[in-house]
Amino acid sequence: MDVARLPRHIAIIMDGNGRWAQSQGFVRTLGHREGSASVRRIVRACRRLGLGALTLYAFSEQNWGRPQLEVDVLMELLKEFLLSERAEMIERGIRLRSIGRIDRLPDHVRAVLDEVVEATSGGERMTLTLALSYGGREEIADAAREIARRAASGELDPEDVDERSFGDALPSMEAGPVDLLIRTSGELRVSNFVLWAAAYAELYFTDRLWPDFDERDLFEALAAYQMRDRRFGRIASPAKEAPATLAALLASGL
Ligand code: IPE
Ligand code: IPE
Ligand code: MG
């Protein structure tokens, strides 16, 4: 792995907690506890690597549909994580933020979240974004509604809505576009995560379940990323042959 060519922004779909627990005969919620240890490990590793931004899918808008007890455990673990990492985040210059419909979170969790976001707001080393009650489509629809509202009130000219200004209206884009999107647990889908920001992300899927995902797995993902040729629709390197004209190419059948 070449530390000089790291992605600037990594996003992770942390999946497989339930299966990790069940495969060992434990209740699913124990998997979430182990998953939260994994979060601490990976946040630390990314910070040490000097990554600019890390976005973690911690709870989707759709995850509210899980059994209440599981939702409650996830909320408790989130609160625990925030309280236990607060001091280290401040000390290490990590700025915490959240994306998603956080007004849906229980008050006691949101109060802690708001406080830690505020307390870490001066952090300049790495932006850690937690996606909570988050859905990519919901985020896009919310931004579209806001833009429509501003256009209707005359505050915004519809002609000014373009890819850049729309992106600016998406909270997930505040940390910049995603360079590398990792999903654990072997599922090959995006599950409504950062749809817009990941438009040109390199995708990396691993069978490893989230509680087992460690620094070595992260380095493997980074090494794989560095093997990729990110073309953004262009070509790898400009053609070396003599420049041709379109007319000459058409005449020769391209
Ligand atoms: C990911 O693990 C954590 C959350 C979605 C909150 P899961 O709980 O989805 O674990 P599996 O996919 O059922 O194994
Ligand atoms: C995606 O995982 C959400 C999080 C990791 C928070 P899910 O387990 O909820 O997604 P599906 O159900 O496999 O698509
Ligand atoms: Mg899952």
Coordinates of N, CA and C in Angstrom, one line a residue, residues 118-246:
E118 N -20.9 19.4 18.5 CA -20.5 20.8 18.9 C -19.1 20.8 19.4
A119 N -18.9 19.8 20.3 CA -17.6 19.8 21.1 C -16.4 19.5 20.1
T120 N -16.7 18.8 19.0 CA -15.6 18.4 18.1 C -15.5 19.3 16.9
S121 N -16.3 20.3 16.9 CA -16.5 21.1 15.6 C -15.2 21.8 15.2
G122 N -14.2 21.9 16.1 CA -13.0 22.6 15.7 C -12.0 21.6 15.1
G123 N -12.3 20.3 15.0 CA -11.4 19.3 14.5 C -11.1 19.5 13.1
E124 N -9.8 19.4 12.7 CA -9.4 19.7 11.4 C -8.6 18.6 10.7
R125 N -8.4 17.5 11.5 CA -7.6 16.4 10.9 C -8.4 15.5 10.0
M126 N -9.6 15.0 10.6 CA -10.4 14.1 9.8 C -11.9 14.4 10.2
T127 N -12.7 14.3 9.1 CA -14.2 14.5 9.4 C -14.8 13.1 9.4
L128 N -15.4 12.8 10.6 CA -16.1 11.5 10.7 C -17.6 11.7 10.6
T129 N -18.2 11.2 9.6 CA -19.6 11.4 9.4 C -20.4 10.1 9.8
L130 N -21.3 10.2 10.7 CA -22.2 9.0 11.0 C -23.5 9.2 10.2
A131 N -23.8 8.2 9.4 CA -25.1 8.2 8.7 C -26.1 7.5 9.7
L132 N -27.1 8.3 10.2 CA -28.0 7.8 11.2 C -29.4 8.1 10.7
S133 N -30.3 7.1 10.7 CA -31.6 7.3 10.2 C -31.4 7.9 8.8
Y134 N -30.5 7.3 8.1 CA -30.1 7.9 6.8 C -30.6 7.0 5.6
G135 N -31.0 7.7 4.6 CA -31.4 7.0 3.3 C -30.9 7.9 2.2
G136 N -30.3 7.4 1.2 CA -29.8 8.2 0.1 C -30.9 8.8 -0.7
R137 N -32.0 8.0 -1.0 CA -33.1 8.6 -1.7 C -33.8 9.7 -0.9
E138 N -34.0 9.4 0.4 CA -34.6 10.4 1.2 C -33.8 11.7 1.2
E139 N -32.5 11.6 1.3 CA -31.6 12.8 1.3 C -31.8 13.6 0.0
I140 N -31.9 12.9 -1.1 CA -32.0 13.5 -2.4 C -33.4 14.2 -2.5
A141 N -34.4 13.4 -2.1 CA -35.8 14.0 -2.1 C -35.9 15.2 -1.2
D142 N -35.3 15.2 0.0 CA -35.3 16.3 0.9 C -34.7 17.5 0.3
A143 N -33.5 17.3 -0.4 CA -32.8 18.4 -1.1 C -33.7 19.0 -2.2
A144 N -34.3 18.1 -3.0 CA -35.2 18.6 -4.1 C -36.3 19.4 -3.5
R145 N -36.9 19.0 -2.4 CA -38.0 19.7 -1.8 C -37.6 21.1 -1.4
E146 N -36.4 21.2 -0.8 CA -35.9 22.4 -0.3 C -35.6 23.4 -1.5
I147 N -35.0 22.8 -2.6 CA -34.7 23.6 -3.7 C -36.0 24.1 -4.4
A148 N -37.0 23.2 -4.5 CA -38.2 23.6 -5.1 C -38.9 24.7 -4.3
R149 N -38.8 24.6 -3.0 CA -39.4 25.6 -2.1 C -38.7 27.0 -2.3
R150 N -37.4 27.0 -2.4 CA -36.7 28.2 -2.6 C -37.0 28.8 -4.0
A151 N -37.1 27.9 -5.0 CA -37.5 28.4 -6.3 C -38.9 29.0 -6.3
A152 N -39.8 28.4 -5.6 CA -41.2 28.8 -5.6 C -41.3 30.2 -4.9
S153 N -40.4 30.4 -3.9 CA -40.5 31.7 -3.2 C -39.7 32.8 -3.9
G154 N -39.1 32.4 -5.1 CA -38.4 33.4 -5.8 C -36.9 33.7 -5.4
E155 N -36.5 32.9 -4.4 CA -35.2 33.1 -3.8 C -34.1 32.5 -4.7
L156 N -34.5 31.5 -5.5 CA -33.6 30.8 -6.3 C -34.1 30.7 -7.8
D157 N -33.2 31.0 -8.7 CA -33.6 30.8 -10.1 C -33.4 29.4 -10.5
P158 N -34.5 28.7 -11.0 CA -34.4 27.3 -11.4 C -33.3 27.0 -12.4
E159 N -32.9 28.0 -13.2 CA -31.8 27.9 -14.1 C -30.4 27.6 -13.4
D160 N -30.4 28.0 -12.1 CA -29.2 27.9 -11.3 C -29.0 26.5 -10.7
V161 N -30.0 25.7 -10.9 CA -30.0 24.3 -10.3 C -29.1 23.5 -11.3
D162 N -28.0 23.1 -10.8 CA -27.1 22.2 -11.7 C -26.5 21.2 -10.7
E163 N -25.7 20.3 -11.3 CA -25.0 19.2 -10.6 C -24.3 19.8 -9.3
R164 N -23.6 20.9 -9.5 CA -22.8 21.4 -8.4 C -23.7 22.0 -7.3
S165 N -24.7 22.8 -7.7 CA -25.5 23.5 -6.6 C -26.4 22.4 -6.0
F166 N -26.8 21.4 -6.7 CA -27.7 20.3 -6.1 C -26.8 19.6 -5.1
G167 N -25.6 19.3 -5.5 CA -24.7 18.5 -4.6 C -24.5 19.3 -3.3
D168 N -24.4 20.7 -3.5 CA -24.2 21.5 -2.3 C -25.3 21.4 -1.3
A169 N -26.5 21.0 -1.8 CA -27.7 20.9 -1.0 C -27.8 19.6 -0.3
L170 N -26.8 18.7 -0.6 CA -26.8 17.3 0.1 C -25.8 17.3 1.2
P171 N -26.3 17.0 2.4 CA -25.4 17.0 3.6 C -24.3 15.9 3.4
S172 N -24.5 14.9 2.7 CA -23.5 13.8 2.5 C -22.4 14.3 1.6
M173 N -22.6 15.4 0.9 CA -21.6 15.9 0.0 C -20.7 16.9 0.7
E174 N -21.0 17.3 1.9 CA -20.2 18.3 2.6 C -18.8 17.7 2.8
A175 N -18.7 16.4 3.0 CA -17.3 15.8 3.2 C -16.7 15.5 1.8
G176 N -17.3 15.9 0.7 CA -16.7 15.7 -0.6 C -17.2 14.4 -1.1
P177 N -16.9 14.2 -2.4 CA -17.3 12.9 -3.0 C -16.6 11.7 -2.4
V178 N -17.3 10.6 -2.4 CA -16.6 9.4 -1.9 C -15.7 8.8 -2.9
D179 N -14.5 8.5 -2.5 CA -13.5 7.8 -3.4 C -13.6 6.3 -3.3
L180 N -13.8 5.8 -2.1 CA -13.8 4.4 -1.9 C -15.0 4.0 -1.1
L181 N -15.8 3.1 -1.6 CA -17.0 2.6 -0.9 C -16.8 1.2 -0.5
I182 N -16.7 0.9 0.7 CA -16.5 -0.5 1.2 C -17.8 -1.1 1.7
R183 N -18.1 -2.3 1.4 CA -19.2 -3.0 2.1 C -18.7 -4.4 2.5
T184 N -19.0 -4.6 3.8 CA -18.6 -5.9 4.4 C -19.8 -6.9 4.3
S185 N -19.6 -8.1 4.6 CA -20.5 -9.2 4.7 C -21.0 -9.9 3.4
G186 N -20.3 -9.5 2.3 CA -20.6 -10.3 1.1 C -21.8 -9.8 0.3
E187 N -22.6 -8.9 0.9 CA -23.7 -8.4 0.1 C -23.3 -7.5 -1.0
L188 N -23.8 -7.7 -2.2 CA -23.3 -6.8 -3.3 C -24.4 -5.8 -3.7
R189 N -24.6 -4.9 -2.7 CA -25.6 -3.8 -3.0 C -25.2 -2.6 -2.2
V190 N -25.9 -1.5 -2.6 CA -25.6 -0.2 -2.0 C -26.6 0.1 -0.8
S191 N -27.7 -0.5 -0.8 CA -28.7 -0.4 0.2 C -29.0 1.1 0.6
N192 N -29.2 1.9 -0.4 CA -29.7 3.3 -0.2 C -28.6 4.1 0.6
F193 N -27.4 3.8 0.4 CA -26.3 4.7 1.1 C -26.1 5.9 0.2
V194 N -25.0 6.6 0.4 CA -24.7 7.8 -0.3 C -24.7 7.8 -1.8
L195 N -25.9 7.8 -2.4 CA -26.1 7.5 -3.8 C -25.4 8.6 -4.7
W196 N -25.5 9.8 -4.3 CA -25.0 10.9 -5.1 C -23.5 11.0 -4.9
A197 N -23.1 11.0 -3.7 CA -21.6 11.2 -3.4 C -20.8 10.1 -3.9
A198 N -21.4 8.9 -4.0 CA -20.6 7.7 -4.4 C -20.7 7.5 -5.9
A199 N -21.2 8.5 -6.7 CA -21.4 8.3 -8.1 C -20.2 7.8 -8.8
Y200 N -19.0 8.2 -8.4 CA -17.8 7.8 -9.0 C -16.8 7.1 -8.0
A201 N -17.4 6.5 -7.0 CA -16.6 5.8 -6.0 C -16.1 4.5 -6.5
E202 N -15.0 4.1 -6.1 CA -14.5 2.7 -6.4 C -15.3 1.8 -5.4
L203 N -15.8 0.7 -5.8 CA -16.6 -0.1 -4.9 C -15.7 -1.3 -4.5
Y204 N -15.7 -1.6 -3.2 CA -14.9 -2.7 -2.7 C -15.8 -3.6 -1.8
F205 N -16.0 -4.8 -2.2 CA -16.9 -5.7 -1.4 C -16.0 -6.8 -0.8
T206 N -16.2 -7.1 0.5 CA -15.5 -8.2 1.1 C -16.5 -9.1 1.9
D207 N -16.2 -10.4 1.9 CA -17.0 -11.3 2.7 C -16.9 -11.2 4.2
R208 N -15.9 -10.5 4.6 CA -15.6 -10.4 6.0 C -16.9 -9.7 6.7
L209 N -17.3 -10.3 7.8 CA -18.4 -9.7 8.6 C -17.9 -8.5 9.4
W210 N -18.7 -7.4 9.5 CA -18.2 -6.2 10.1 C -17.5 -6.4 11.5
P211 N -18.0 -7.2 12.4 CA -17.2 -7.3 13.7 C -15.8 -7.9 13.5
D212 N -15.6 -8.6 12.4 CA -14.3 -9.2 12.1 C -13.4 -8.3 11.3
F213 N -13.9 -7.2 10.8 CA -13.2 -6.3 9.9 C -12.1 -5.6 10.7
D214 N -10.9 -5.7 10.4 CA -9.8 -5.1 11.1 C -8.9 -4.3 10.2
E215 N -7.8 -3.8 10.8 CA -6.9 -2.9 10.1 C -6.3 -3.6 8.9
R216 N -6.1 -4.9 9.0 CA -5.5 -5.6 7.8 C -6.5 -5.6 6.7
D217 N -7.8 -5.8 7.0 CA -8.8 -5.8 6.0 C -8.9 -4.4 5.3
L218 N -8.8 -3.4 6.2 CA -8.8 -2.0 5.6 C -7.6 -1.8 4.7
F219 N -6.4 -2.2 5.1 CA -5.3 -2.1 4.2 C -5.4 -2.8 2.9
E220 N -6.1 -4.0 3.0 CA -6.3 -4.8 1.8 C -7.3 -4.0 0.8
A221 N -8.3 -3.3 1.4 CA -9.2 -2.5 0.6 C -8.4 -1.4 0.0
L222 N -7.5 -0.8 0.7 CA -6.8 0.4 0.2 C -5.8 -0.1 -0.9
A223 N -5.2 -1.2 -0.7 CA -4.3 -1.7 -1.7 C -5.1 -2.0 -3.0
A224 N -6.3 -2.6 -2.9 CA -7.1 -2.8 -4.0 C -7.5 -1.5 -4.7
Y225 N -7.8 -0.5 -3.9 CA -8.2 0.8 -4.5 C -7.0 1.4 -5.3
Q226 N -5.8 1.1 -4.8 CA -4.7 1.7 -5.5 C -4.4 1.0 -6.8
M227 N -4.9 -0.2 -7.0 CA -4.8 -0.9 -8.3 C -5.8 -0.4 -9.3
R228 N -6.8 0.4 -8.9 CA -7.8 0.8 -9.8 C -7.4 2.0 -10.7
D229 N -7.9 2.0 -11.9 CA -7.6 3.1 -12.7 C -8.9 4.0 -12.8
R230 N -8.9 5.1 -12.1 CA -10.1 5.9 -12.0 C -10.1 6.8 -13.2
R231 N -11.0 6.6 -14.1 CA -11.0 7.3 -15.4 C -12.1 8.4 -15.5
F232 N -13.1 8.3 -14.7 CA -14.2 9.3 -14.7 C -14.7 9.6 -16.1
G233 N -14.8 8.5 -16.8 CA -15.4 8.6 -18.2 C -14.4 9.0 -19.2
R234 N -13.2 9.3 -18.8 CA -12.2 9.7 -19.8 C -11.4 8.4 -20.2
I235 N -10.2 8.7 -20.8 CA -9.4 7.5 -21.1 C -8.1 7.6 -20.2
A236 N -7.5 6.4 -20.1 CA -6.4 6.3 -19.1 C -5.3 7.3 -19.4
S237 N -4.8 7.3 -20.6 CA -3.8 8.3 -21.0 C -4.0 8.7 -22.4
P238 N -3.7 10.0 -22.7 CA -3.9 10.5 -24.1 C -3.2 9.6 -25.1
A239 N -3.8 9.4 -26.3 CA -3.2 8.6 -27.3 C -1.9 9.2 -27.7
K240 N -0.9 8.3 -28.0 CA 0.4 8.8 -28.3 C 0.6 9.0 -29.8
E241 N -0.3 8.3 -30.6 CA -0.2 8.4 -32.1 C -0.5 9.8 -32.6
A242 N -0.1 10.1 -33.8 CA -0.2 11.4 -34.4 C -1.7 11.8 -34.4
P243 N -2.0 13.0 -34.0 CA -3.4 13.4 -34.0 C -4.1 13.3 -35.4
A244 N -5.3 12.7 -35.4 CA -6.0 12.6 -36.6 C -7.2 13.5 -36.6
T245 N -7.7 13.9 -37.8 CA -8.9 14.7 -37.9 C -10.1 13.8 -37.9
L246 N -11.2 14.3 -37.5 CA -12.4 13.5 -37.6 C -12.7 13.1 -39.0

